[in-house]
PDB file of C-alpha atoms in Angstrom:
ATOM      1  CA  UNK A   1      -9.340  16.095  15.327  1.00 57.00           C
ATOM      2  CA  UNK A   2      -6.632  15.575  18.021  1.00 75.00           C
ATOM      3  CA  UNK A   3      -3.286  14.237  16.738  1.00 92.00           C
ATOM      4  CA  UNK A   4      -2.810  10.855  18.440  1.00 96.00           C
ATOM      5  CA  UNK A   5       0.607  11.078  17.930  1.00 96.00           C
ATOM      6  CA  UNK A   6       0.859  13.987  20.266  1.00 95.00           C
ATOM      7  CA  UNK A   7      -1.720  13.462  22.301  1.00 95.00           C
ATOM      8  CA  UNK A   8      -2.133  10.341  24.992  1.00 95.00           C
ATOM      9  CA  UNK A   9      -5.556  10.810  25.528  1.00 96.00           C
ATOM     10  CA  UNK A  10      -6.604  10.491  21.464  1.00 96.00           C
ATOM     11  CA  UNK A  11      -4.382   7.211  21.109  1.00 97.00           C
ATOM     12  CA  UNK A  12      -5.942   5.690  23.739  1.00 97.00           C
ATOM     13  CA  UNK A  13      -9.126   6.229  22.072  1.00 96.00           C
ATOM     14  CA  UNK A  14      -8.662   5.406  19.052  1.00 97.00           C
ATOM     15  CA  UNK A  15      -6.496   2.608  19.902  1.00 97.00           C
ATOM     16  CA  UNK A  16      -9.623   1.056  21.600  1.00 97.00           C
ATOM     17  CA  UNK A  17     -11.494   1.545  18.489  1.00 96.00           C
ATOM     18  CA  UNK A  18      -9.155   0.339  16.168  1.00 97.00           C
ATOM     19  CA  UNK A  19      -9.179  -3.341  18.298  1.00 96.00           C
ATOM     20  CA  UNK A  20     -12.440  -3.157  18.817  1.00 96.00           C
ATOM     21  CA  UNK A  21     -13.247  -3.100  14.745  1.00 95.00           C
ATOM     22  CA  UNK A  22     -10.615  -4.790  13.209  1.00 94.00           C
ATOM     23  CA  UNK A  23     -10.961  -7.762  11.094  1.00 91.00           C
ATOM     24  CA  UNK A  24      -8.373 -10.780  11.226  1.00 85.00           C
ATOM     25  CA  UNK A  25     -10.297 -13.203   8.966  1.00 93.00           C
ATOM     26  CA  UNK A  26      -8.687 -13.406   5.358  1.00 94.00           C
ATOM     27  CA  UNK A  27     -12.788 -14.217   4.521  1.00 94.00           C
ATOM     28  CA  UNK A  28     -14.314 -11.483   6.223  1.00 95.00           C
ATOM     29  CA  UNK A  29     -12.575  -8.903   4.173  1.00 96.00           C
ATOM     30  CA  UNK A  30     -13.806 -10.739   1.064  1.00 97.00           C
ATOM     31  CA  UNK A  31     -16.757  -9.160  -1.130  1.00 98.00           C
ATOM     32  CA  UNK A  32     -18.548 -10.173  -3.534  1.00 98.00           C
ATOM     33  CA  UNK A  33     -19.237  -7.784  -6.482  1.00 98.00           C
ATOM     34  CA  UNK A  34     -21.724  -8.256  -9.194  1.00 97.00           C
ATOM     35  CA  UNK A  35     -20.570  -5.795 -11.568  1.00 97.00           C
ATOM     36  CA  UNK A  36     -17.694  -3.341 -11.191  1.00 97.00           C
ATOM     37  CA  UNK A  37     -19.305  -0.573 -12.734  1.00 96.00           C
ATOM     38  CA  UNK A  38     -22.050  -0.441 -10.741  1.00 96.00           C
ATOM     39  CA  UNK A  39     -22.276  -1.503  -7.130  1.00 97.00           C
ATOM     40  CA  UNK A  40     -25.169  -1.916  -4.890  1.00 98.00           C
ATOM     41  CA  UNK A  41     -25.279  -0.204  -1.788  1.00 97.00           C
ATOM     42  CA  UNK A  42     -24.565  -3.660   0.222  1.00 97.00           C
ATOM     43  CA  UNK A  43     -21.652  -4.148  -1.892  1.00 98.00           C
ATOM     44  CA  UNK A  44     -20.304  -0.550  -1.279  1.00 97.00           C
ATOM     45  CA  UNK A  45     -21.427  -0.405   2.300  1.00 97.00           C
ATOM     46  CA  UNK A  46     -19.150  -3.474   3.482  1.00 97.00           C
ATOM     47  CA  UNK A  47     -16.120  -2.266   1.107  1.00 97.00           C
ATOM     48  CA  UNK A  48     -16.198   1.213   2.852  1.00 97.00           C
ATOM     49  CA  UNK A  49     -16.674  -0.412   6.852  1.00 96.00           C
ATOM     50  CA  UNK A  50     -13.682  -2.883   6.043  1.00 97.00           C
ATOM     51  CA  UNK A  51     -11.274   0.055   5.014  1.00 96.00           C
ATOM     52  CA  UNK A  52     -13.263   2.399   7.531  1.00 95.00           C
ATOM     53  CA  UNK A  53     -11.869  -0.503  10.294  1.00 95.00           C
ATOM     54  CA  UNK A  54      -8.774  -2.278   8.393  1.00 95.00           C
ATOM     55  CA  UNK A  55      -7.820   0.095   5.386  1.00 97.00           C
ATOM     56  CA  UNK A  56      -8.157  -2.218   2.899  1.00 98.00           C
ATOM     57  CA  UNK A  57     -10.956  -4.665   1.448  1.00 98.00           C
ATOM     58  CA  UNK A  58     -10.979  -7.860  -0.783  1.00 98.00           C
ATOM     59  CA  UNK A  59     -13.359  -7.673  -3.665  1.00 98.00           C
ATOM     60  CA  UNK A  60     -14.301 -10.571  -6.094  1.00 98.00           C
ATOM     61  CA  UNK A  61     -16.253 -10.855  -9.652  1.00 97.00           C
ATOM     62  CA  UNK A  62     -16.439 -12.281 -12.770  1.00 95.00           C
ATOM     63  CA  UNK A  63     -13.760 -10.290 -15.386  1.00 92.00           C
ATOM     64  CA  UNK A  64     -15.795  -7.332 -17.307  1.00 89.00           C
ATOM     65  CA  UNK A  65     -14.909  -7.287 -21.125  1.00 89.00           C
ATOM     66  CA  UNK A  66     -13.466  -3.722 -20.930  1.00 91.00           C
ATOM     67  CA  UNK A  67     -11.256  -4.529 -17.633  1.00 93.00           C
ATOM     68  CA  UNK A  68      -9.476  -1.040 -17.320  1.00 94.00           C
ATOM     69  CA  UNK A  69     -12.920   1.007 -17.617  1.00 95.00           C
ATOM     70  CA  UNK A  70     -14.608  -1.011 -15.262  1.00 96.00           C
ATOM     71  CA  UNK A  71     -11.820  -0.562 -12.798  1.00 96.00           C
ATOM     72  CA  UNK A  72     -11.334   2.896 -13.077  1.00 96.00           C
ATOM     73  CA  UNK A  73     -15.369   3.081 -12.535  1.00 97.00           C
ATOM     74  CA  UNK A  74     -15.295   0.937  -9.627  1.00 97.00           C
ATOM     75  CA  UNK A  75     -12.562   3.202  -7.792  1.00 97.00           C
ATOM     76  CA  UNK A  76     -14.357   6.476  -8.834  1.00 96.00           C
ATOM     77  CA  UNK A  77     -16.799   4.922  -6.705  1.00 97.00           C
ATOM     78  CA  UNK A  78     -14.561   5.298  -3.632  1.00 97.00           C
ATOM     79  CA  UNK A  79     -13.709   9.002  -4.379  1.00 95.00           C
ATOM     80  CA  UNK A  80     -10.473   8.105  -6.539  1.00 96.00           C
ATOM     81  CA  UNK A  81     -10.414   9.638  -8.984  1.00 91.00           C
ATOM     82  CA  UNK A  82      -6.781  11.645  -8.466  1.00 92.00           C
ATOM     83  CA  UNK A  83      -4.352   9.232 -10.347  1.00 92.00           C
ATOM     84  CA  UNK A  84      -0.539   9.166 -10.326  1.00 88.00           C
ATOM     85  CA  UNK A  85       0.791   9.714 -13.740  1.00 80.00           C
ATOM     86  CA  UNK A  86       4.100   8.266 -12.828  1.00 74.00           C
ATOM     87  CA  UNK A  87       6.199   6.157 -15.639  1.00 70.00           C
ATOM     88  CA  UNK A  88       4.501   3.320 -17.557  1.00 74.00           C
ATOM     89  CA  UNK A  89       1.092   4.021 -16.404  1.00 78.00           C
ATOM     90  CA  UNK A  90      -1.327   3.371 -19.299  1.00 78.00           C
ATOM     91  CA  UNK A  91      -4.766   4.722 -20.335  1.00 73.00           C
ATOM     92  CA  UNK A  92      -6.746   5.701 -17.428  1.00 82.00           C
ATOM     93  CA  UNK A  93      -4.480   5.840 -14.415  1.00 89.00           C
ATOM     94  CA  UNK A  94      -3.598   2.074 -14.393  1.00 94.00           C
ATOM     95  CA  UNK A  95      -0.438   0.570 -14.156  1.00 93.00           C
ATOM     96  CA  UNK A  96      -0.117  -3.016 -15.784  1.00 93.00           C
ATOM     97  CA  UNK A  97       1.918  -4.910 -13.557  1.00 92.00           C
ATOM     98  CA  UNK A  98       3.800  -8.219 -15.486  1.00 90.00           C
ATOM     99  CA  UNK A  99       7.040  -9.264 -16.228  1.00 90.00           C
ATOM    100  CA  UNK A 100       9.051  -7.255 -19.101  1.00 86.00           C
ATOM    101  CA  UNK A 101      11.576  -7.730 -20.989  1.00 78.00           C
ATOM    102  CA  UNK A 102      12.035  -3.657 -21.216  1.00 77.00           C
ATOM    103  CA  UNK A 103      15.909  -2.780 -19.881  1.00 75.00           C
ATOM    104  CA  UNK A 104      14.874   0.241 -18.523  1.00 71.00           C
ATOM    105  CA  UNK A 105      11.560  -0.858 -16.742  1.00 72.00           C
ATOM    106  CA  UNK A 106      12.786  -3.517 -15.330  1.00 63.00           C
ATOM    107  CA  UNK A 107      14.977  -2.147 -13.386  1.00 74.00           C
ATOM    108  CA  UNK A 108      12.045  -1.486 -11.174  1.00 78.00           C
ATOM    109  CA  UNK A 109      11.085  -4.706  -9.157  1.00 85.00           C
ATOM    110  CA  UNK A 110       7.582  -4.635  -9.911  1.00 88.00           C
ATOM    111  CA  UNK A 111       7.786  -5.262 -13.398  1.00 86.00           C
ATOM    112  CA  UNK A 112      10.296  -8.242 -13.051  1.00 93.00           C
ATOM    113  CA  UNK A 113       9.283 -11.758 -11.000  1.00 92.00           C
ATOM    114  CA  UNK A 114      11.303 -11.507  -8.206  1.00 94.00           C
ATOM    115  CA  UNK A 115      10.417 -10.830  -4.605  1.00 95.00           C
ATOM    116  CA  UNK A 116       9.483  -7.085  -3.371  1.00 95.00           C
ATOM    117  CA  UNK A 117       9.429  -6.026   0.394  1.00 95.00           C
ATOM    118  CA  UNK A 118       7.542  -4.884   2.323  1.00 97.00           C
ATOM    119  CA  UNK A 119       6.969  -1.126   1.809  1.00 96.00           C
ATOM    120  CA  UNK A 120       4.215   1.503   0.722  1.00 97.00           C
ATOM    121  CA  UNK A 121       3.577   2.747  -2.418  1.00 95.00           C
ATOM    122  CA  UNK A 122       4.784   5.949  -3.729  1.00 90.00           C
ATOM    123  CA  UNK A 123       7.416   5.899  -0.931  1.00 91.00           C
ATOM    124  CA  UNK A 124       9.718   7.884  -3.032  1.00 87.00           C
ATOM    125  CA  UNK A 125       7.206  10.847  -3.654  1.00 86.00           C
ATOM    126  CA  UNK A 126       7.175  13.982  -2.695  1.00 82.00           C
ATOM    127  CA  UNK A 127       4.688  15.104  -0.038  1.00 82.00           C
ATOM    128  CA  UNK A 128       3.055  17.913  -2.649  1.00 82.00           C
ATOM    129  CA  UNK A 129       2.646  14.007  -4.584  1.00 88.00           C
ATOM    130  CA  UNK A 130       1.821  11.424  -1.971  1.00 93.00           C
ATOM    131  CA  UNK A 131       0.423   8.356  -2.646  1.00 96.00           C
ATOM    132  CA  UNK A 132      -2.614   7.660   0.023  1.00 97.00           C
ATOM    133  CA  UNK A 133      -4.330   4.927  -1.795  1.00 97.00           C
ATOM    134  CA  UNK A 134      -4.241   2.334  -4.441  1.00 97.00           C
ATOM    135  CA  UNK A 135      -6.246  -0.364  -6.188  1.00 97.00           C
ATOM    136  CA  UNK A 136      -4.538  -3.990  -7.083  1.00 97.00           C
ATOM    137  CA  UNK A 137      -6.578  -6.305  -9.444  1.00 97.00           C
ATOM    138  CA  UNK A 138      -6.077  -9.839 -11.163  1.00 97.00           C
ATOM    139  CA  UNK A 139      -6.348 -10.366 -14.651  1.00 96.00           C
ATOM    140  CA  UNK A 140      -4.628 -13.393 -14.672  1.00 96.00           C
ATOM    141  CA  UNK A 141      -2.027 -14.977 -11.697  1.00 96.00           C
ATOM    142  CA  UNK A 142       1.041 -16.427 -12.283  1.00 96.00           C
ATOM    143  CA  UNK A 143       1.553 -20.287 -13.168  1.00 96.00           C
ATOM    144  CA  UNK A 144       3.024 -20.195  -9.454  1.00 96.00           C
ATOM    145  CA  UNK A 145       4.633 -18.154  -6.911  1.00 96.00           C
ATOM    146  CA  UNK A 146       3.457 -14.376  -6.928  1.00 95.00           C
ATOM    147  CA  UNK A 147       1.438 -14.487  -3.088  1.00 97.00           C
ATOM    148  CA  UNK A 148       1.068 -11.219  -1.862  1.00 96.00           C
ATOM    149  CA  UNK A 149       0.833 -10.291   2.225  1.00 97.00           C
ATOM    150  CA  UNK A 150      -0.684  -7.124   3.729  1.00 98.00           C
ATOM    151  CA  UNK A 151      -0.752  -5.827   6.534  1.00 98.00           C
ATOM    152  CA  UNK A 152      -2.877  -2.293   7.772  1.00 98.00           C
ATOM    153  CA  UNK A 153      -0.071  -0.308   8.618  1.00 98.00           C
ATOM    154  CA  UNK A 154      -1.997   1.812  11.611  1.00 98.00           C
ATOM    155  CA  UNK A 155      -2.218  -1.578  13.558  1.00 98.00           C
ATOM    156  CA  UNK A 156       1.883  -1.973  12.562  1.00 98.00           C
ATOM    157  CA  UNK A 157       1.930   1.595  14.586  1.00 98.00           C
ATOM    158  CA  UNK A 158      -0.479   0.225  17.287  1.00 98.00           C
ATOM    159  CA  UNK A 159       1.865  -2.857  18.197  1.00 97.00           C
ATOM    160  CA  UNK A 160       5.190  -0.928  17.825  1.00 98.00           C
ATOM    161  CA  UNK A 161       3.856   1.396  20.383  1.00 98.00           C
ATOM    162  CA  UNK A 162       2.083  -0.702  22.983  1.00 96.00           C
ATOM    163  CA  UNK A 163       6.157  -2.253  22.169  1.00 95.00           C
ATOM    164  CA  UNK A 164       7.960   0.932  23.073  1.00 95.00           C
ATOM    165  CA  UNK A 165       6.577   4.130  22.625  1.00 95.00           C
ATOM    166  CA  UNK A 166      10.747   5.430  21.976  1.00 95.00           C
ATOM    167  CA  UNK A 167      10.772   3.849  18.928  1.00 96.00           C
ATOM    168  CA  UNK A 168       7.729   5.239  17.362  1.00 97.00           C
ATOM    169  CA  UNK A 169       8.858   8.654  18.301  1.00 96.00           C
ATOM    170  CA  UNK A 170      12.176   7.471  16.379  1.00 96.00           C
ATOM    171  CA  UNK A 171      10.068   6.633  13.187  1.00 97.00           C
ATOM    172  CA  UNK A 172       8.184  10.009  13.649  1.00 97.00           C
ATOM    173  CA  UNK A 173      11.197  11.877  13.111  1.00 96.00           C
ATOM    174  CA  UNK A 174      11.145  14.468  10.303  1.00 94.00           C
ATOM    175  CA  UNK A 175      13.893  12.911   8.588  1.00 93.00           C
ATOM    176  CA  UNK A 176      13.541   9.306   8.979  1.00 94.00           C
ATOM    177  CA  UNK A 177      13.944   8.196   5.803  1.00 93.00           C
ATOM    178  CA  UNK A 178      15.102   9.827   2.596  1.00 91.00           C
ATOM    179  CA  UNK A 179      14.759   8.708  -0.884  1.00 87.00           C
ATOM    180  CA  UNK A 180      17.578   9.969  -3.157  1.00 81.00           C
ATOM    181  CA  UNK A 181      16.745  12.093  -6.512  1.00 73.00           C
ATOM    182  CA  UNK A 182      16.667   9.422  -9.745  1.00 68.00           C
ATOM    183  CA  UNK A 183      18.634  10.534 -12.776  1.00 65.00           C
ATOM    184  CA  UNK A 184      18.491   9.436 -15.927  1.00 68.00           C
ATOM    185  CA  UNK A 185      20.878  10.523 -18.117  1.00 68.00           C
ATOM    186  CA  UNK A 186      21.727  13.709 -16.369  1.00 69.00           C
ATOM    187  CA  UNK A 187      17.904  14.197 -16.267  1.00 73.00           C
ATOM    188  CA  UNK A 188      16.140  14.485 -12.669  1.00 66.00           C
ATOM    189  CA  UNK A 189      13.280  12.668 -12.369  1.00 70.00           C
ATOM    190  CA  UNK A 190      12.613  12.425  -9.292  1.00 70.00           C
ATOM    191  CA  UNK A 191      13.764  14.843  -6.835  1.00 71.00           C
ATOM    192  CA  UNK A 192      15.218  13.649  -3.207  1.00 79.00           C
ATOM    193  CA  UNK A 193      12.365  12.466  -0.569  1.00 85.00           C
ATOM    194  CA  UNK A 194      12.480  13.083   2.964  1.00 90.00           C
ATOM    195  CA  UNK A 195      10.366  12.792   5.387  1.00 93.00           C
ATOM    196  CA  UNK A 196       9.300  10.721   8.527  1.00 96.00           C
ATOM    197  CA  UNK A 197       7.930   7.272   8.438  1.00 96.00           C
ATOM    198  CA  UNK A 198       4.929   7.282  10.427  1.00 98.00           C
ATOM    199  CA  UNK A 199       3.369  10.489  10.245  1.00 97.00           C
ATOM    200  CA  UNK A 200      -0.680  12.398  10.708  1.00 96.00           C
ATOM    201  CA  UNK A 201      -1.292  13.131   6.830  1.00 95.00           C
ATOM    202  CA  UNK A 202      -2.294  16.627   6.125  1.00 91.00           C
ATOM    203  CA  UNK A 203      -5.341  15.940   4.054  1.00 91.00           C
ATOM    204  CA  UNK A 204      -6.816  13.307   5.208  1.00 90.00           C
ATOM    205  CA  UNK A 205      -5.728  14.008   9.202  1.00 92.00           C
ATOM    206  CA  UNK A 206      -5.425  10.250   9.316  1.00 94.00           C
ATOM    207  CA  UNK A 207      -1.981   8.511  10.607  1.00 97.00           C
ATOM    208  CA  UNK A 208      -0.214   7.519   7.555  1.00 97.00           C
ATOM    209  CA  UNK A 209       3.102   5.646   7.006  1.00 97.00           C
ATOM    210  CA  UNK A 210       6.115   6.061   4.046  1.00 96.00           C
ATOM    211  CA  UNK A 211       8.055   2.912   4.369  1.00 96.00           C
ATOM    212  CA  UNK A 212      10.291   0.643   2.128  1.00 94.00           C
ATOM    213  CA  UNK A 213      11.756  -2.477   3.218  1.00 93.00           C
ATOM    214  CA  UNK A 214      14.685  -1.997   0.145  1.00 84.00           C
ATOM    215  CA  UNK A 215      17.929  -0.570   1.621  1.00 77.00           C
ATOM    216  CA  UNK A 216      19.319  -0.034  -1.810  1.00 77.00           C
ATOM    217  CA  UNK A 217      19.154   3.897  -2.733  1.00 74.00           C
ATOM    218  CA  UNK A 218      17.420   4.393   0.790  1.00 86.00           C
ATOM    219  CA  UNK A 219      19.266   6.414   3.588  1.00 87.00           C
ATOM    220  CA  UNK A 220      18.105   6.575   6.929  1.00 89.00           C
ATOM    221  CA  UNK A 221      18.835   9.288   9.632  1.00 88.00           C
ATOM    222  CA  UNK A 222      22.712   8.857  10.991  1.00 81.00           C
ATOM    223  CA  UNK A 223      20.816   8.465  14.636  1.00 86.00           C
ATOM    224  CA  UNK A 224      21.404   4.881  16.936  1.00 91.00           C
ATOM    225  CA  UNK A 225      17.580   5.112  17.890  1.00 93.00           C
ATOM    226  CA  UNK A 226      16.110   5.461  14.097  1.00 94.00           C
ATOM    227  CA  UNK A 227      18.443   2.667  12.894  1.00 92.00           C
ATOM    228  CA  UNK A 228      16.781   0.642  15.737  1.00 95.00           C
ATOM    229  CA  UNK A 229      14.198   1.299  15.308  1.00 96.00           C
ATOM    230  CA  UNK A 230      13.687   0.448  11.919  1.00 96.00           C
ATOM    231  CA  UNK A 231      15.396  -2.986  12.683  1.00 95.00           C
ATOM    232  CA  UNK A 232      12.343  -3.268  15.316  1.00 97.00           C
ATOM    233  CA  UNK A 233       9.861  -2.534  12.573  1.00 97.00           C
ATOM    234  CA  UNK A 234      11.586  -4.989  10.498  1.00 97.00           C
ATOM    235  CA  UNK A 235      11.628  -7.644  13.113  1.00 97.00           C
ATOM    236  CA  UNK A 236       8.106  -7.038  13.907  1.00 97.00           C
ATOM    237  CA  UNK A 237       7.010  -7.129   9.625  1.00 97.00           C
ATOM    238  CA  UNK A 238       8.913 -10.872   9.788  1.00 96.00           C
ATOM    239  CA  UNK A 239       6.061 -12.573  12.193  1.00 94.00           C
ATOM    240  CA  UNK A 240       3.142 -13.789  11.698  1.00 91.00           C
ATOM    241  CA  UNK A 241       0.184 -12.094  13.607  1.00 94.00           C
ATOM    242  CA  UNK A 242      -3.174 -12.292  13.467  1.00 93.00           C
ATOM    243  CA  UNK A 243      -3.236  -8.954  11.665  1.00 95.00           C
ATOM    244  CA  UNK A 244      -0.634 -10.085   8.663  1.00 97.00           C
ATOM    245  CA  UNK A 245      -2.504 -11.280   5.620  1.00 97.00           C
ATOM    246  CA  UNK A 246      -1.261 -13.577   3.290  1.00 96.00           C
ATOM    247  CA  UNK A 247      -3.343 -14.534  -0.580  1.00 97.00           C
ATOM    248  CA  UNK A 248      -2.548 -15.562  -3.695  1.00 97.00           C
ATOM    249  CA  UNK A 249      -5.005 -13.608  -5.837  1.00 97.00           C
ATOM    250  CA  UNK A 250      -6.787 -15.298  -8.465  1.00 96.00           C
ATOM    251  CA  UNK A 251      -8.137 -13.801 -11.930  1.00 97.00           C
ATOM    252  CA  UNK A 252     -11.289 -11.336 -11.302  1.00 97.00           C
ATOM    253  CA  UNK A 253      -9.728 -10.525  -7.630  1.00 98.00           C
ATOM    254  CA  UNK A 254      -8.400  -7.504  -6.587  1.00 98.00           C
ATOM    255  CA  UNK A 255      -7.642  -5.134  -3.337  1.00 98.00           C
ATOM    256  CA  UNK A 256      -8.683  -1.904  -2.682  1.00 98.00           C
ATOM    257  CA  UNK A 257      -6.623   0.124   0.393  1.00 98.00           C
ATOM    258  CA  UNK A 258      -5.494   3.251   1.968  1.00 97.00           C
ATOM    259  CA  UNK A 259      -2.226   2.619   1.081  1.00 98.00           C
ATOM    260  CA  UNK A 260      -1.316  -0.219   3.284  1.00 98.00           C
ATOM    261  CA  UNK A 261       2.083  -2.229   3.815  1.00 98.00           C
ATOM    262  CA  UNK A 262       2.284  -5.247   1.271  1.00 98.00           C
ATOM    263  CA  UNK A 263       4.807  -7.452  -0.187  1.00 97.00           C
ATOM    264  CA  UNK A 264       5.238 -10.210  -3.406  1.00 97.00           C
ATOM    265  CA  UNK A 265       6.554 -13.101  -3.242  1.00 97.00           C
ATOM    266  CA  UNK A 266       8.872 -13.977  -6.305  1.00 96.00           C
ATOM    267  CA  UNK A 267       6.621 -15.954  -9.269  1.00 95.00           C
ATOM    268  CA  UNK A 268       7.204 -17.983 -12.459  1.00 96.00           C
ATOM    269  CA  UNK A 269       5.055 -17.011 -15.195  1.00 93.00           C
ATOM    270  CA  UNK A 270       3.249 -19.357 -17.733  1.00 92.00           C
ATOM    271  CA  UNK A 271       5.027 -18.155 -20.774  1.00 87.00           C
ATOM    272  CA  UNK A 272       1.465 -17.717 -22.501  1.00 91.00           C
ATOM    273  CA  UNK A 273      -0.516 -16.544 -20.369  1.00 93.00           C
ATOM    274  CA  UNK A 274       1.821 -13.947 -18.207  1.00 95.00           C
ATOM    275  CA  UNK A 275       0.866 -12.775 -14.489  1.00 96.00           C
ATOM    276  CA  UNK A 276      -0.778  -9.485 -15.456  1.00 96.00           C
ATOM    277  CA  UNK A 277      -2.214  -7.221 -12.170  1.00 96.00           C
ATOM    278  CA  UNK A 278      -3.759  -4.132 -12.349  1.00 96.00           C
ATOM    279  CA  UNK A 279      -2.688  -1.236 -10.321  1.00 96.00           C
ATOM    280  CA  UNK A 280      -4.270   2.330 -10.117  1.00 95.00           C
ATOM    281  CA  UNK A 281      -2.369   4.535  -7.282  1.00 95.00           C
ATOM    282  CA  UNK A 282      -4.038   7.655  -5.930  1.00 96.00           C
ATOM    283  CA  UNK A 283      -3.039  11.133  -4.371  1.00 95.00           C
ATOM    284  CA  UNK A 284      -6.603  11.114  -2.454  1.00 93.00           C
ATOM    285  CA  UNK A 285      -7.718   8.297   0.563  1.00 94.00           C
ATOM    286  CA  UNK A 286     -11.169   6.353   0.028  1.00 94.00           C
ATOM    287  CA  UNK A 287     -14.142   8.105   1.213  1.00 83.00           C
ATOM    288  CA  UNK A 288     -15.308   5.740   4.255  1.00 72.00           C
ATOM    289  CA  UNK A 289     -18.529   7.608   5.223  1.00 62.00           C
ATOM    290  CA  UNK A 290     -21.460   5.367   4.619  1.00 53.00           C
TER     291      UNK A 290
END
């Protein structure tokens, strides 16, 4: 498969393709699903065309008595089955996402109510570790506040370039963006990230992104063109196009994506009944073929 990074000829193909196919109706990317554990193949089918064309897919249903073993069975259905055993992740590769009270866990934005930028999971990883898709579910939404917006992050590359082509080759640089090592207590547990921020993935040969909107503990390249361009990128993530989705998810909904761009909008909980979402996170993509 030709890179179309590299090569003129295989962006302009797939660029046509990728206009041609993709969806910018919130309700379009919205499936129903009978039961998690088992889908039909006209369930399956139209989950695997909308991330074959936008990377990601809505799903709806009723909530299954044993939540966490129905969603781990419904994304073994998509080929994940590779799960990211990174801190606080629970039985069965999922992560419950609420609001604690935990000193140490907090101190990661997901499990507090405030807002998170936009930015790809796993961002931090290592490449032997990369994060190339991940499952979001609702058991229960917040008493208000907590809308999330998406946003496929090949289309993000798409725009950018049709933009200025210098400034994608600025955010394909091979040290774009690194993530400093996290110690705890003299204790690495994370080693130092570098990489580029749009990139062709390895394994999946697909064109892939590692991006966080956080400038806290991030360091970009010392380079005038990458610092622009992320302010471009930035600029461009602030508008609203046709191609930026925006839902509040209600209980028994959920997303399913190769690892697209998303954000949270800050949310105050209903003291008993807490804002609880599901997340499993993935070293493998979704397997698209029908």
């Amino acid at each position: 498969m030709a890179n179309i990074i590299t090569s003129p000829d295989a962006y302009q193909f797939w660029r046509d393709d990728k206009l041609a196919n993709i969806a910018s109706s919130l309700d379009a990317c919205l499936v129903e699903v009978d039961d998690l554990n088992c889908l039909t193949d006209a369930e399956k089918n139209q989950i695997l065309r909308l991330c074959g064309a936008n990377n990601f897919a809505l799903f709806q249903t009723s909530i299954p008595s044993n939540i966490e073993a129905s969603l781990v069975r419904f994304n073994q259905q998509f080929g994940l089955q590779e799960f990211d055993q990174h801190l606080y992740v629970k039985d069965q590769g999922l992560a419950h996402i609420t609001r604690t009270e935990q000193r140490d866990q907090a101190e990661f934005i997901p499990y507090t109510d405030r807002a998170i930028g936009w930015h790809t999971d796993g961002y931090y990883n290592p490449i032997d570790n990369r994060i190339r898709a991940f499952s979001l579910f609702c058991a229960n939404p917040a008493l208000s506040g907590g809308e999330n917006q998406w946003i496929d992050h090949q289309i993000v590359y798409l725009r950018l370039r049709e933009q200025n082509h210098d400034v994608i080759k600025a955010l394909c640089h091979p040290q774009a963006m690194s993530i400093p090592q996290h110690v705890v207590d003299g204790v690495v547990r994370r080693p130092t990230s570098t990489g580029p921020i749009f990139f062709i993935d390895e394994f999946s040969q697909q064109l892939s992104m590692r991006y966080t909107q956080r400038k806290k503990n991030i360091e970009f390249y010392n380079s005038a063109e990458i610092v622009e361009a992320v302010n471009l990128l930035d600029e461009f993530l602030a508008k609203q196009t046709q191609h930026h989705f925006t839902h509040t998810m209600q209980a028994g909904q959920g997303l399913i994506c190769n690892n697209i761009l998303h954000t949270r909008r800050s949310f105050t909980d209903d003291s008993n009944h807490p804002r609880l979402m599901l997340r499993g996170r993935y070293f493998n993509q979704i397997q698209t073929a029908l």
